């Protein structure tokens, strides 16, 4: 497959995705399967839904085994937010992040019997200012 053919194929896929988002039927989508129109919600329906508070963020301070640096990870994140040479620097930065967002910082042990376990937790929930 030549470069031009691959480019055309990517462009066609992109346009199909865009059309699908906008609800426009394309040749491929109409022949593949018929979709029933979705019911649109009225303004009253949106007001009736309860507003869900976002979950409080949690940051983990732990030591990386491959290079010995301290990292700050958010829950569910695969890449560290930032790397540090010392545990104190990492905890200080995590505390700053947590105070801005009202989050919790959990510090993991790096040595000994408790290696990898959470040894310290600090909640930086923001106080309601009146």
C-alpha positions as semicolon CSV with decimal commas, in nm:
position;residue;x (nm);y (nm);z (nm)
1;X;0,000;0,000;0,000
2;X;0,148;0,332;-0,101
3;X;0,180;0,639;0,117
4;X;-0,103;0,818;-0,069
5;X;-0,338;0,521;-0,027
6;X;-0,267;0,503;0,349
7;X;-0,322;0,875;0,383
8;X;-0,654;0,855;0,196
9;X;-0,765;0,562;0,412
10;X;-0,682;0,751;0,734
11;X;-0,867;1,056;0,607
12;X;-1,176;0,849;0,523
13;X;-1,175;0,692;0,871
14;X;-1,138;1,031;1,034
15;X;-1,430;1,173;0,835
16;X;-1,643;0,870;0,922
17;X;-1,570;0,920;1,295
18;X;-1,651;1,289;1,268
19;X;-1,977;1,217;1,085
20;X;-2,071;0,955;1,345
21;X;-2,016;1,208;1,625
22;X;-2,238;1,460;1,449
23;X;-2,503;1,198;1,378
24;X;-2,466;1,212;0,999
25;X;-2,514;0,879;0,821
26;X;-2,240;0,761;0,588
27;X;-2,245;0,478;0,333
28;X;-2,058;0,246;0,569
29;X;-2,274;0,319;0,873
30;X;-2,606;0,279;0,689
31;X;-2,512;-0,051;0,530
32;X;-2,355;-0,194;0,846
33;X;-2,654;-0,150;1,078
34;X;-2,951;0,074;1,128
35;X;-2,937;0,283;1,442
36;X;-3,246;0,401;1,618
37;X;-3,258;0,773;1,683
38;X;-3,169;0,862;2,039
39;X;-3,415;1,053;2,248
40;X;-3,291;1,399;2,329
41;X;-3,327;1,526;2,682
42;X;-3,521;1,838;2,749
43;X;-3,389;2,114;2,973
44;X;-3,609;1,987;3,257
45;X;-3,440;1,646;3,245
46;X;-3,099;1,806;3,286
47;X;-3,212;2,007;3,586
48;X;-3,367;1,703;3,756
49;X;-3,045;1,499;3,748
50;X;-2,849;1,514;4,074
51;X;-2,514;1,685;4,047
52;X;-2,232;1,447;4,127
53;X;-1,928;1,582;4,308
54;X;-1,598;1,474;4,156
55;X;-1,407;1,232;4,373
56;X;-1,129;1,369;4,586
57;X;-0,787;1,328;4,424
58;X;-0,525;1,105;4,589
59;X;-0,150;1,134;4,529
60;X;0,099;0,856;4,605
61;X;0,464;0,930;4,691
62;X;0,678;0,623;4,627
63;X;1,031;0,522;4,531
64;X;1,095;0,385;4,182
65;X;1,290;0,062;4,178
66;X;1,457;0,113;3,839
67;X;1,645;0,436;3,920
68;X;1,585;0,501;4,291
69;X;1,407;0,833;4,237
70;X;1,097;0,939;4,427
71;X;0,784;0,986;4,219
72;X;0,440;1,136;4,266
73;X;0,159;0,939;4,104
74;X;-0,210;1,017;4,087
75;X;-0,453;0,729;4,139
76;X;-0,494;0,545;3,809
77;X;-0,201;0,726;3,645
78;X;0,072;0,527;3,476
79;X;0,319;0,812;3,432
80;X;0,456;1,004;3,731
81;X;0,360;1,369;3,776
82;X;0,715;1,457;3,875
83;X;1,040;1,288;3,986
84;X;1,263;1,386;4,281
85;X;1,598;1,280;4,424
86;X;1,482;1,289;4,786
87;X;1,170;1,181;4,971
88;X;1,139;1,519;5,146
89;X;1,129;1,709;4,815
90;X;0,863;1,474;4,678
91;X;0,646;1,503;4,991
92;X;0,676;1,884;4,990
93;X;0,567;1,909;4,625
94;X;0,282;1,660;4,679
95;X;0,163;1,864;4,978
96;X;0,152;2,178;4,760
97;X;-0,051;1,995;4,495
98;X;-0,285;1,851;4,755
99;X;-0,353;2,183;4,928
100;X;-0,448;2,342;4,595
101;X;-0,695;2,063;4,517
102;X;-0,806;1,949;4,862
103;X;-0,652;1,608;4,799
104;X;-0,486;1,335;5,005
105;X;-0,117;1,237;4,996
106;X;-0,014;0,880;5,075
107;X;0,354;0,803;5,132
108;X;0,492;0,453;5,073
109;X;0,785;0,296;5,261
110;X;1,099;0,239;5,056
111;X;1,288;-0,008;5,277
112;X;1,246;-0,278;5,533
113;X;0,950;-0,489;5,631
114;X;0,688;-0,240;5,509
115;X;0,843;-0,179;5,166
116;X;0,575;-0,061;4,924
117;X;0,309;-0,029;5,191
118;X;0,147;0,300;5,285
119;X;0,312;0,423;5,604
120;X;0,178;0,777;5,619
121;X;-0,131;0,953;5,496
122;X;-0,214;1,322;5,507
123;X;-0,549;1,476;5,411
124;X;-0,532;1,832;5,277
125;X;-0,905;1,892;5,248
126;X;-0,979;2,260;5,206
127;X;-1,161;2,431;5,490
128;X;-1,484;2,616;5,402
129;X;-1,413;2,988;5,416
130;X;-1,699;3,196;5,545
